[in-house]
Amino acid sequence: MRRVFVNEEWCLACHLCEYNCAFANSGMDDMVLALKGKPIFPRIHVEGDERISYAVSCRHCTDPICVKSCIAGALSKDGDVIRVDRNVCVGCLTCVLVCPYGALAPGPDGVMQKCELCLENSCGEPACVKGCPNRAIVYEERGERA
Amino acid sequence: MGVDFIYPEFEVIRNESRCIACRVCERQCSNEVHAWSERRGVMMSDESRCVNCQRCVSLCPTRALKIVRSDCRLRENANWTDATIKEVYKQAGSGGVLLSSMGNPNPLPVYWDRILINASQVTNPPIDPLREPMETRVSLGKRPQRIERDDEGGIICDLQPQIELSMPVMFSAMSYGSISYNAHASLARAATELGIMYNTGEGGLHEDFYAYGPHTIVQVASGRFGVHEDFLNAGAAIEIKMGQGAKPGIGGHLPGAKIVGDISRTRMIPEGSDAISPAPHHDIYSIEDLRQLVFSLKEATSYRKPVIVKVAAVHNIAAIASGIARSGADIIAIDGFRGGTGAAPTRIRDNVGIPIELALASVDQRLRDEGIRNDVSIVCGGSIRSASDVVKAIALGADACYVATAALLALGCHLCRTCHTGKCNWGIATQRPDLVKRLNPEIGSERLVNLMNAWRHEIKELIGGMGINSIEALKGNRLMLRGVGLTEKELSILGINHAGE
Ligand code: SF4
Ligand code: SF4
Ligand code: SF4
Ligand code: SF4
């Protein structure tokens, strides 16, 4: 399957991916209305320092430990995409503890949210990748992932 | 500090109703114009630092920004213009020589824009490049004067070394140091993919780029930085830089602050030492001296590489070119006064040298008159901006063109002309690692390849329209050109008729 991969060599820590993510998942068609004057809760996070930075989002593992650990059964594998059912999540944060990439984080309501590759929102393809100015994240096929 | 006489040149206009305070502009501006004000709860800007590179404008996700020229002007004066007065203020404040970057921005005549191209109608058919084959390949170097045959009547084919190009365009010299590692990587990859050449400029060749040697022209300038036997043998040709269009009469100068790490190693000089190239080559004071260097370089490379001599277009360019043609050089590169630079004294950039169009026409004519045109190829540069400039240059007598500014534009340069500050926000004219990173050579080389492929197609359309199907057949074909709004003198130097004639 195609996944989002990080080319940390080219990441500028501009944080555009975070804003594009928050907008794509806002359900709105106007970025200003969606984001102006509000804290944002993106599903991708830029980490690092001045020397090296990289954007972290769900790796969509072939054998996802978060799905195995979720006490409520809110996380599941839908084809190759790992999804969260926000109606089922109880906010216990077990998935946050087990995810080796730190890819999950709660939304403003305390319920888990995660990257679902924008496949079902208004963007239709990862908005972070589409808006990255330097190809520091790419959406590619590279085979299995542990 | 006393009174600052100079009001900022640009205004940063932020549409507050659009700004989402993402602070992308703040993170991307190396001139630290933008800043988030916690107290005011809005983004603020210090426009006095803005150089109008438009990095923030391009990256703002809500298109909230624009940069405009400040309309705060000094009182109108046709003699003492706003710019002239401010230059005086600057020098009165600093006591220094004014520095500038990129090409001469002044409204001096651009002859390309006053030359028009012919097309076939009725009596001779135009050629459609999509339906018929067209040849854009050229080779540069010495041509035999006549065909010679052996005893059996076979043609004796001992051509001097040549450069083969898939189209008559090359990326001209920009040193590693004046531009970034990633800019060089983009140029090297693109030249290789396109089957053309890029040029190391005068700072040597980074060890990572030896792999692109067959598409590299290695340059030997007056400072001889980074020149050694392997370097000379690494490229497809060697260029002796006698002069540069943007600053004829002076040598390159890369400040010590930029001589760090790999650049110091590549240039073979200590870190932090200024790389100052002397104005002359200290071993060249005559055509005979030049001949010695040409042949030393040929000797060092076993006569396998053509030697280019690059000069700035200056008043006696035709006589100079004639001398160069007799020095044993294979190719003459002429750089016009609008050529770019990473840093030059403003007065020299804006007042020294002559237009490339006139220089090219007079050199081609002089070499023809003297019967030595086939001894050298001519490459012209100094603001070749488009495929039509290339076609006009070929028809005026060039064998190929050098482009640099257009290539940098393809890489993202916005011609803010502040390369000399070393803070290029587009990752081109800088050595700051966080800025260099902004130019991903994968994207850069793709954009260069796109640009050149587009030009190649346009060149085919233009020459096809004239009923010509190869660059070779266009060379020096000045009948295909007409001037508009030019004086008799200009027309006679260009060797073209006026439109309507
Ligand atoms: S948009 Fe791209 S370059 Fe910018 S922070 Fe995200 S991954 Fe890095
Ligand atoms: S210097 Fe460039 S990035 Fe900075 S504010 Fe001006 S235009 Fe924007
Ligand atoms: S990049 Fe645009 S939206 Fe973001 S803070 Fe700057 S002006 Fe505002
Ligand atoms: S190379 Fe960079 S600094 Fe120089 S003019 Fe272009 S954008 Fe400006």
XYZ file of C-alpha atoms and ligand atoms in Angstrom:
679
model
C 0.000 0.000 0.000
C 1.007 3.630 -0.318
C 2.122 5.221 2.930
C 3.484 8.559 4.057
C 7.281 8.426 4.315
C 9.582 11.022 5.826
C 12.637 12.438 4.062
C 13.987 14.219 7.112
C 16.928 15.566 5.115
C 14.523 17.966 3.398
C 12.218 18.936 6.248
C 12.307 22.674 6.907
C 10.277 22.634 10.116
C 7.922 25.085 8.463
C 4.957 23.310 10.120
C 2.781 23.747 7.036
C 1.897 20.059 7.178
C 0.291 20.542 10.591
C -1.928 23.345 9.327
C -2.827 21.527 6.115
C -3.733 18.470 8.185
C -5.875 20.423 10.617
C -7.685 22.099 7.736
C -8.234 18.880 5.756
C -9.807 17.248 8.802
C -11.871 20.259 9.838
C -14.777 19.424 7.594
C -14.740 23.014 6.333
C -13.912 24.375 2.894
C -12.358 27.623 4.116
C -8.966 27.472 5.797
C -9.388 30.821 7.506
C -12.766 29.901 9.003
C -11.397 26.518 10.006
C -8.168 27.648 11.682
C -8.138 31.354 12.467
C -7.991 32.194 16.157
C -8.198 28.559 17.320
C -5.690 26.086 18.716
C -5.075 23.362 16.137
C -5.081 19.593 16.678
C -3.274 18.152 13.683
C -2.624 14.419 13.222
C 0.937 15.069 12.114
C 3.557 16.705 14.330
C 6.858 18.267 13.418
C 9.612 17.280 15.815
C 13.331 17.983 16.085
C 15.541 21.036 16.482
C 17.296 23.549 14.210
C 19.632 20.892 12.831
C 17.168 18.168 11.987
C 13.405 18.040 11.930
C 10.803 15.606 10.671
C 7.065 15.229 10.539
C 5.602 12.297 12.477
C 2.268 10.735 11.639
C 0.840 7.208 11.735
C 3.031 4.703 9.857
C 0.072 2.409 9.162
C 2.030 -0.602 10.395
C 1.370 -3.950 8.778
C 1.056 -5.476 12.267
C -0.195 -2.521 14.351
C 0.461 -2.745 18.071
C -2.076 -0.003 18.836
C -4.901 -2.111 17.420
C -3.778 -5.069 19.539
C -3.608 -2.941 22.691
C -6.784 -0.881 22.492
C -8.931 -1.884 25.473
C -12.169 -0.733 23.852
C -11.638 -2.067 20.343
C -11.782 1.455 18.915
C -8.760 0.970 16.659
C -9.005 -1.300 13.678
C -7.385 -2.205 10.399
C -9.557 -1.176 7.472
C -7.754 -2.784 4.568
C -4.292 -1.358 5.076
C -5.399 1.831 6.816
C -5.495 1.979 10.611
C -8.602 3.826 11.740
C -10.049 4.978 15.046
C -13.755 4.828 15.823
C -14.217 7.988 17.878
C -17.578 6.749 19.166
C -15.916 3.738 20.766
C -12.701 5.291 22.167
C -12.811 5.735 25.943
C -9.782 8.048 26.093
C -7.595 5.676 28.146
C -4.426 6.639 26.186
C -3.140 3.047 26.041
C -2.492 3.499 22.319
C -0.452 6.623 23.023
C 1.708 4.563 25.385
C 2.330 1.704 22.970
C 2.747 3.453 19.634
C 6.506 3.422 18.992
C 6.211 6.462 16.712
C 4.131 8.715 18.936
C 1.613 8.997 16.148
C -1.613 9.154 18.173
C -2.873 12.143 20.134
C -6.210 13.156 21.578
C -8.333 15.779 19.881
C -9.830 18.834 21.601
C -12.510 16.614 23.175
C -10.004 14.185 24.728
C -10.985 11.444 22.290
C -8.205 9.884 20.200
C -7.672 11.024 16.657
C -5.107 9.832 14.168
C -3.970 10.106 10.600
C -6.218 8.159 8.249
C -4.345 9.365 5.145
C -7.062 11.907 4.274
C -8.677 9.173 2.205
C -12.155 10.058 3.391
C -11.973 13.780 4.026
C -12.231 16.680 1.590
C -8.618 16.289 0.429
C -8.810 12.646 -0.718
C -5.011 12.228 -0.513
C -2.643 13.131 2.331
C -2.980 16.916 2.641
C 0.346 17.159 4.475
C 2.186 15.609 1.531
C 0.318 17.679 -1.014
C 1.249 20.925 0.727
C 4.832 20.115 1.733
C 7.063 22.617 -0.075
C 10.176 20.440 -0.180
C 9.063 16.805 -0.570
C 10.100 16.146 3.024
C 7.132 13.821 3.226
C 6.051 11.655 0.329
C 3.138 9.277 -0.301
C 4.631 6.157 -1.868
C 4.530 2.415 -2.211
C 7.540 0.846 -0.474
C 6.308 -2.589 0.549
C 5.513 -4.027 4.004
C 6.095 -2.242 7.291
C 6.600 -4.029 10.618
C 22.801 55.147 16.007
C 21.861 58.505 14.535
C 19.107 59.219 12.042
C 18.449 56.586 9.403
C 18.036 58.583 6.194
C 16.536 55.716 4.242
C 12.879 54.791 4.522
C 12.302 51.054 3.914
C 11.993 50.177 0.246
C 9.149 47.679 0.625
C 5.982 47.329 2.637
C 4.816 44.001 3.958
C 1.049 43.935 3.578
C -0.688 41.290 5.656
C -4.392 40.755 5.136
C -5.419 40.344 8.768
C -8.763 38.831 7.838
C -6.875 35.943 6.211
C -3.842 35.453 8.464
C -4.258 32.343 10.621
C -1.105 33.085 12.641
C 0.546 29.846 11.558
C 3.910 31.670 11.738
C 5.177 29.963 8.594
C 6.323 33.367 7.304
C 8.229 33.962 10.536
C 10.019 30.604 10.290
C 10.851 31.026 6.619
C 12.208 34.570 6.563
C 15.958 34.577 7.154
C 15.805 38.366 7.365
C 13.594 38.090 10.453
C 10.904 40.399 9.164
C 7.901 38.628 10.689
C 7.280 37.982 14.366
C 4.333 36.895 16.470
C 3.315 39.469 19.056
C 1.892 37.729 22.087
C 0.694 41.026 23.537
C -1.119 42.184 20.420
C -2.219 38.707 19.388
C -1.228 39.319 15.750
C 1.728 38.873 13.424
C 3.938 41.944 13.171
C 6.525 42.839 10.551
C 9.689 44.878 10.453
C 9.651 45.888 6.794
C 13.032 47.622 7.020
C 14.676 44.197 6.768
C 12.594 42.902 3.855
C 14.420 42.284 0.565
C 11.321 41.256 -1.397
C 12.390 37.682 -2.047
C 8.753 36.559 -1.751
C 9.549 33.377 0.174
C 6.888 34.203 2.768
C 4.428 35.191 0.046
C 4.913 31.839 -1.693
C 4.550 29.754 1.467
C 1.719 31.538 3.273
C -1.089 28.967 3.205
C -3.901 31.523 3.084
C -2.265 33.942 0.638
C -2.471 36.613 3.294
C 0.762 38.345 2.307
C 2.001 40.622 -0.398
C 5.096 42.776 -0.654
C 4.725 46.122 -2.383
C 7.088 48.950 -3.153
C 6.781 51.652 -0.563
C 5.257 54.784 -2.039
C 7.129 56.935 0.438
C 9.261 58.799 -2.117
C 11.645 61.674 -1.994
C 10.597 64.737 -3.945
C 10.545 63.995 -7.701
C 13.750 64.884 -9.463
C 14.673 63.537 -12.874
C 18.374 64.092 -12.273
C 18.655 63.129 -8.602
C 16.412 60.080 -8.626
C 15.244 58.388 -5.457
C 17.722 55.541 -6.031
C 20.669 57.861 -6.694
C 20.040 59.898 -3.567
C 19.726 56.784 -1.414
C 23.014 55.448 -2.739
C 24.657 58.660 -1.621
C 23.043 58.262 1.809
C 24.303 54.696 2.046
C 27.852 55.605 1.158
C 27.820 58.630 3.451
C 26.824 56.225 6.209
C 29.154 53.330 5.431
C 32.123 54.860 3.617
C 32.204 51.744 1.445
C 31.876 50.573 -2.123
C 28.250 49.725 -2.972
C 27.658 46.031 -3.560
C 24.989 44.429 -5.728
C 23.986 41.006 -6.969
C 22.530 39.443 -10.097
C 22.475 41.333 -13.399
C 22.313 45.023 -14.273
C 18.686 46.078 -13.607
C 18.872 49.458 -15.372
C 16.690 50.282 -18.392
C 19.481 50.058 -20.985
C 18.470 48.727 -24.410
C 17.763 45.013 -24.695
C 18.487 44.374 -28.363
C 16.879 40.929 -28.312
C 13.559 42.713 -27.840
C 14.163 44.857 -30.910
C 14.973 41.939 -33.191
C 12.209 39.972 -34.900
C 12.340 36.486 -36.407
C 11.198 35.454 -39.872
C 8.675 32.747 -40.836
C 7.950 30.977 -44.096
C 4.850 31.822 -46.125
C 3.674 30.373 -49.467
C 6.953 30.023 -51.335
C 8.894 27.930 -48.842
C 7.117 25.568 -46.487
C 7.391 25.816 -42.683
C 8.187 22.573 -40.875
C 6.022 21.124 -38.126
C 8.257 19.817 -35.308
C 5.547 17.414 -34.132
C 5.441 15.690 -37.513
C 8.953 15.917 -38.834
C 12.340 15.261 -37.302
C 14.287 18.302 -36.156
C 17.882 18.463 -35.047
C 18.748 20.540 -31.997
C 22.096 18.834 -31.340
C 25.239 20.911 -31.631
C 28.909 20.267 -31.069
C 31.374 22.919 -30.008
C 35.046 23.052 -30.902
C 37.346 23.592 -33.855
C 36.023 22.708 -37.321
C 38.279 21.517 -40.119
C 38.780 24.219 -42.773
C 38.567 21.765 -45.658
C 37.870 18.100 -46.271
C 41.058 16.078 -46.559
C 41.292 12.633 -48.062
C 43.745 9.773 -47.732
C 45.283 7.827 -50.639
C 42.197 5.648 -51.013
C 39.945 8.690 -51.157
C 38.506 8.148 -47.679
C 37.875 11.239 -45.566
C 40.532 11.887 -42.947
C 38.571 12.405 -39.787
C 40.849 13.756 -37.090
C 38.529 16.185 -35.379
C 39.837 18.207 -32.492
C 38.043 17.450 -29.202
C 34.455 18.676 -29.116
C 31.638 19.203 -26.623
C 28.425 17.461 -27.636
C 25.148 19.101 -26.598
C 21.576 17.909 -27.146
C 20.504 21.539 -27.514
C 22.430 24.791 -27.910
C 22.178 25.817 -24.263
C 24.488 25.265 -21.274
C 24.323 26.345 -17.648
C 27.027 28.934 -17.142
C 29.634 29.244 -14.452
C 28.468 29.602 -10.857
C 30.942 28.545 -8.224
C 30.331 26.203 -5.329
C 30.534 28.807 -2.604
C 28.667 31.522 -4.439
C 25.784 29.070 -4.766
C 24.924 26.167 -2.519
C 25.746 22.483 -2.689
C 22.111 21.731 -3.504
C 22.070 24.293 -6.308
C 25.144 22.621 -7.809
C 23.606 19.191 -7.349
C 20.460 20.369 -9.171
C 22.460 21.798 -12.078
C 24.709 18.734 -12.366
C 21.815 16.280 -12.355
C 19.780 18.326 -14.805
C 22.704 18.813 -17.217
C 23.312 15.072 -17.189
C 19.697 14.205 -17.818
C 19.402 16.819 -20.572
C 22.657 15.947 -22.318
C 24.067 19.446 -21.891
C 26.768 20.982 -19.648
C 26.931 22.848 -16.400
C 29.976 24.784 -15.249
C 31.836 24.567 -11.941
C 32.685 28.254 -11.825
C 35.942 29.171 -10.198
C 35.793 27.304 -6.927
C 36.813 23.780 -7.934
C 34.587 20.717 -8.079
C 33.097 19.089 -4.968
C 34.167 15.460 -4.750
C 30.517 14.312 -4.874
C 30.104 15.788 -8.337
C 32.963 14.057 -10.160
C 30.366 11.508 -11.201
C 28.748 14.139 -13.409
C 32.081 14.869 -15.134
C 30.974 14.117 -18.712
C 28.468 16.960 -18.353
C 30.720 19.361 -16.508
C 32.857 22.248 -17.694
C 35.638 22.873 -15.198
C 36.773 26.434 -14.786
C 40.245 27.849 -14.222
C 40.133 31.456 -13.036
C 42.786 33.918 -11.945
C 42.755 32.669 -8.335
C 43.274 29.045 -9.537
C 41.138 27.897 -6.608
C 40.538 24.165 -6.553
C 42.586 23.530 -9.707
C 44.584 20.295 -9.860
C 45.189 17.563 -12.376
C 42.197 15.392 -11.459
C 39.947 18.429 -11.561
C 41.112 19.335 -15.061
C 40.576 15.810 -16.272
C 37.195 15.430 -14.575
C 35.199 17.565 -16.969
C 34.233 17.490 -20.633
C 35.987 20.804 -21.274
C 38.113 23.387 -19.480
C 37.180 27.048 -19.317
C 39.723 29.784 -18.658
C 37.862 32.668 -17.073
C 39.428 35.936 -18.160
C 36.391 38.014 -17.338
C 32.740 38.073 -16.380
C 30.013 40.255 -17.888
C 28.714 41.516 -14.561
C 32.112 42.769 -13.464
C 34.619 43.108 -16.297
C 38.054 44.026 -15.086
C 37.817 42.569 -11.598
C 38.098 39.095 -10.159
C 35.748 37.089 -7.976
C 35.597 37.618 -4.231
C 34.107 35.116 -1.826
C 34.227 36.378 1.762
C 35.961 34.236 4.376
C 32.682 33.731 6.201
C 31.547 31.537 3.298
C 34.796 29.541 3.151
C 33.681 26.798 5.490
C 33.916 23.003 5.524
C 33.590 21.473 2.078
C 34.025 24.814 0.352
C 37.425 25.340 1.914
C 38.431 21.787 0.976
C 37.131 22.129 -2.592
C 38.851 25.482 -3.097
C 42.006 24.192 -1.408
C 42.308 27.230 0.873
C 42.070 27.484 4.685
C 38.698 27.943 6.358
C 37.768 31.553 6.957
C 40.286 33.035 4.508
C 38.846 35.346 1.845
C 38.957 33.845 -1.648
C 40.012 36.882 -3.641
C 40.741 36.238 -7.292
C 43.129 38.780 -8.775
C 41.742 41.018 -11.511
C 44.251 39.686 -14.086
C 45.735 36.230 -14.439
C 49.208 37.106 -13.215
C 50.745 34.954 -15.933
C 48.718 36.436 -18.789
C 49.570 39.810 -20.244
C 49.347 38.973 -23.945
C 47.772 36.582 -26.421
C 51.083 34.659 -26.381
C 50.755 34.229 -22.601
C 47.165 33.089 -23.030
C 48.372 30.599 -25.627
C 50.782 29.184 -23.056
C 47.992 28.605 -20.559
C 45.713 27.119 -23.224
C 48.429 24.660 -24.196
C 49.456 23.941 -20.597
C 45.881 22.905 -19.941
C 45.729 20.860 -23.138
C 49.010 19.210 -22.202
C 47.710 18.412 -18.708
C 44.691 16.709 -20.245
C 46.513 14.957 -23.113
C 44.762 17.091 -25.762
C 41.472 15.343 -25.051
C 39.495 18.349 -23.784
C 38.474 21.457 -25.679
C 39.559 24.704 -24.015
C 37.123 27.584 -23.669
C 38.270 31.150 -23.048
C 35.595 33.242 -21.388
C 35.731 37.028 -21.632
C 33.423 39.873 -20.751
C 31.953 41.841 -23.648
C 33.945 45.070 -23.670
C 34.685 47.779 -26.224
C 37.302 46.004 -28.327
C 35.689 42.605 -28.083
C 36.075 41.772 -31.783
C 39.850 42.272 -31.722
C 40.104 40.423 -28.404
C 38.143 37.494 -29.813
C 40.361 37.404 -32.867
C 43.359 37.114 -30.559
C 41.721 34.360 -28.555
C 40.889 32.449 -31.733
C 44.603 32.545 -32.567
C 45.650 31.460 -29.084
C 44.700 27.862 -29.740
C 41.444 28.025 -27.762
C 38.628 25.866 -29.149
C 35.709 27.921 -27.918
C 35.207 31.596 -27.030
C 32.563 32.417 -24.442
C 31.438 36.043 -24.435
C 29.520 37.363 -21.447
C 27.425 40.501 -21.929
C 26.982 43.348 -19.476
C 23.620 42.130 -18.201
C 25.084 38.887 -16.887
C 24.481 37.997 -13.263
C 26.804 37.666 -10.312
C 26.739 36.654 -6.672
C 28.319 39.973 -5.715
C 29.827 42.872 -7.633
C 30.557 46.512 -6.981
C 27.392 48.295 -8.117
C 29.189 50.908 -10.186
C 31.053 48.272 -12.171
C 28.021 46.063 -12.670
C 25.893 48.942 -13.887
C 28.399 50.879 -16.006
C 31.065 48.592 -17.442
C 30.831 46.373 -20.523
C 28.630 46.310 -23.610
C 25.444 44.501 -24.683
C 25.963 40.884 -25.719
C 23.942 41.249 -28.928
C 26.351 43.855 -30.344
C 29.416 42.005 -29.071
C 28.278 38.700 -30.553
C 27.473 40.170 -33.977
C 30.766 42.016 -34.219
C 32.837 39.028 -33.073
C 31.166 36.641 -35.506
C 31.670 39.121 -38.356
C 35.309 39.789 -37.472
C 36.193 36.106 -37.298
C 34.470 35.507 -40.636
C 36.273 38.441 -42.242
C 39.574 37.063 -41.011
C 38.776 33.545 -42.202
C 39.172 32.047 -38.719
C 35.514 31.552 -37.756
C 35.890 27.764 -38.050
C 38.837 27.761 -35.663
C 36.544 28.459 -32.721
C 32.965 28.045 -31.597
C 31.233 31.030 -30.009
C 29.131 30.745 -26.875
C 27.242 33.816 -25.746
C 25.748 34.627 -22.383
C 24.729 37.548 -20.255
C 20.971 37.434 -19.897
C 19.626 34.898 -22.341
C 16.069 34.822 -21.025
C 14.073 32.594 -23.328
C 14.019 30.247 -26.306
C 13.547 33.201 -28.647
C 16.690 34.866 -27.271
C 18.511 31.594 -28.019
C 17.203 31.474 -31.589
C 18.152 35.124 -32.180
C 21.620 34.531 -30.734
C 22.201 31.528 -32.994
C 21.059 33.491 -36.033
C 23.411 36.315 -35.052
C 26.312 33.877 -35.077
C 26.507 32.028 -31.754
C 27.053 28.268 -31.681
C 25.401 27.947 -28.263
C 24.226 30.044 -25.320
C 25.100 30.129 -21.655
C 22.223 30.644 -19.204
C 22.510 31.154 -15.464
C 19.903 33.602 -14.238
C 17.107 31.699 -15.985
C 18.407 28.488 -14.395
C 18.385 30.057 -10.934
C 14.859 31.324 -11.520
C 13.854 27.743 -12.291
C 15.332 26.771 -8.912
C 13.210 29.347 -7.107
C 15.290 32.535 -7.248
C 13.015 35.574 -7.123
C 15.698 38.032 -8.240
C 15.703 39.967 -4.989
C 19.352 40.727 -5.812
C 20.707 40.292 -2.301
C 22.848 37.205 -2.933
C 25.826 39.062 -1.425
C 24.198 38.938 2.022
C 24.447 35.130 2.043
C 20.921 34.767 3.419
C 19.119 33.574 0.299
C 15.720 32.388 1.459
C 15.466 30.028 -1.506
C 18.537 27.987 -0.581
C 20.514 29.080 -3.642
C 23.010 31.847 -2.837
C 23.738 30.788 0.722
C 25.831 28.376 2.764
C 23.686 28.391 5.896
C 22.692 24.732 6.327
C 19.101 25.527 7.359
C 18.664 27.602 4.181
C 20.596 25.307 1.809
C 18.185 22.557 2.834
C 15.307 24.477 1.293
C 16.439 23.504 -2.178
C 15.760 19.809 -2.655
C 17.854 18.874 -5.729
C 15.259 16.311 -6.744
C 12.756 19.139 -7.226
C 15.400 21.566 -8.486
C 16.701 19.276 -11.208
C 13.173 18.409 -12.335
C 12.369 22.078 -12.742
C 15.569 22.704 -14.716
C 14.833 19.759 -16.979
C 11.286 21.049 -17.508
C 12.528 24.509 -18.391
C 15.074 23.267 -20.906
C 12.661 20.790 -22.487
C 10.159 23.610 -22.900
C 12.829 25.772 -24.524
C 13.900 22.931 -26.773
C 10.352 22.594 -27.993
C 9.990 26.326 -28.550
C 13.284 26.442 -30.433
C 11.991 23.722 -32.751
C 8.754 25.597 -33.344
C 10.568 28.847 -34.069
C 13.079 27.378 -36.491
C 10.466 25.097 -38.038
C 8.425 28.202 -38.792
C 11.354 29.534 -40.782
C 11.462 26.292 -42.747
C 14.711 25.246 -41.074
C 15.112 21.815 -39.532
C 18.429 22.039 -37.721
C 20.312 24.455 -35.481
C 23.327 24.057 -37.781
C 21.347 25.598 -40.654
C 20.320 28.570 -38.532
C 23.829 29.488 -37.404
C 24.813 32.950 -38.536
C 21.726 33.123 -40.741
C 21.127 36.821 -40.110
C 18.715 37.082 -43.018
C 16.226 35.478 -40.662
C 16.359 38.557 -38.408
C 14.971 42.078 -38.758
C 15.385 45.041 -36.442
C 12.645 47.357 -35.213
C 13.303 50.871 -33.969
C 17.064 50.593 -34.404
C 19.395 53.159 -35.919
C 21.416 52.556 -39.095
C 24.513 52.161 -36.935
C 22.923 49.570 -34.669
C 21.617 47.661 -37.673
C 25.000 47.689 -39.338
C 26.763 46.370 -36.225
C 24.107 43.680 -35.811
C 24.412 42.960 -39.547
C 20.654 42.812 -40.000
C 18.092 44.713 -42.054
C 15.277 46.789 -40.650
C 11.791 45.297 -40.612
C 10.127 46.026 -43.952
C 13.402 45.874 -45.880
S 5.409 20.717 5.454
Fe 7.146 19.407 4.856
S 8.956 20.693 5.194
Fe 7.263 21.655 6.324
S 7.428 20.807 8.391
Fe 6.001 19.496 7.277
S 7.264 17.839 6.451
Fe 8.668 19.466 7.084
S 12.669 39.140 3.044
Fe 11.519 37.681 1.807
S 10.647 36.222 3.273
Fe 11.291 38.015 4.435
S 9.456 39.322 4.550
Fe 10.613 40.005 2.788
S 9.740 38.868 1.081
Fe 9.111 37.813 2.956
S 2.264 32.562 6.727
Fe 0.420 33.734 6.246
S -1.171 32.918 7.558
Fe 0.774 32.206 8.400
S 1.313 33.745 9.938
Fe 2.285 34.376 8.043
S 0.814 35.777 7.076
Fe -0.287 34.644 8.667
S 19.727 33.731 -5.609
Fe 18.566 34.083 -3.704
S 19.456 35.952 -2.834
Fe 20.122 35.854 -4.974
S 18.562 37.035 -6.102
Fe 17.895 34.892 -6.142
S 16.491 34.679 -4.398
Fe 17.678 36.572 -4.065
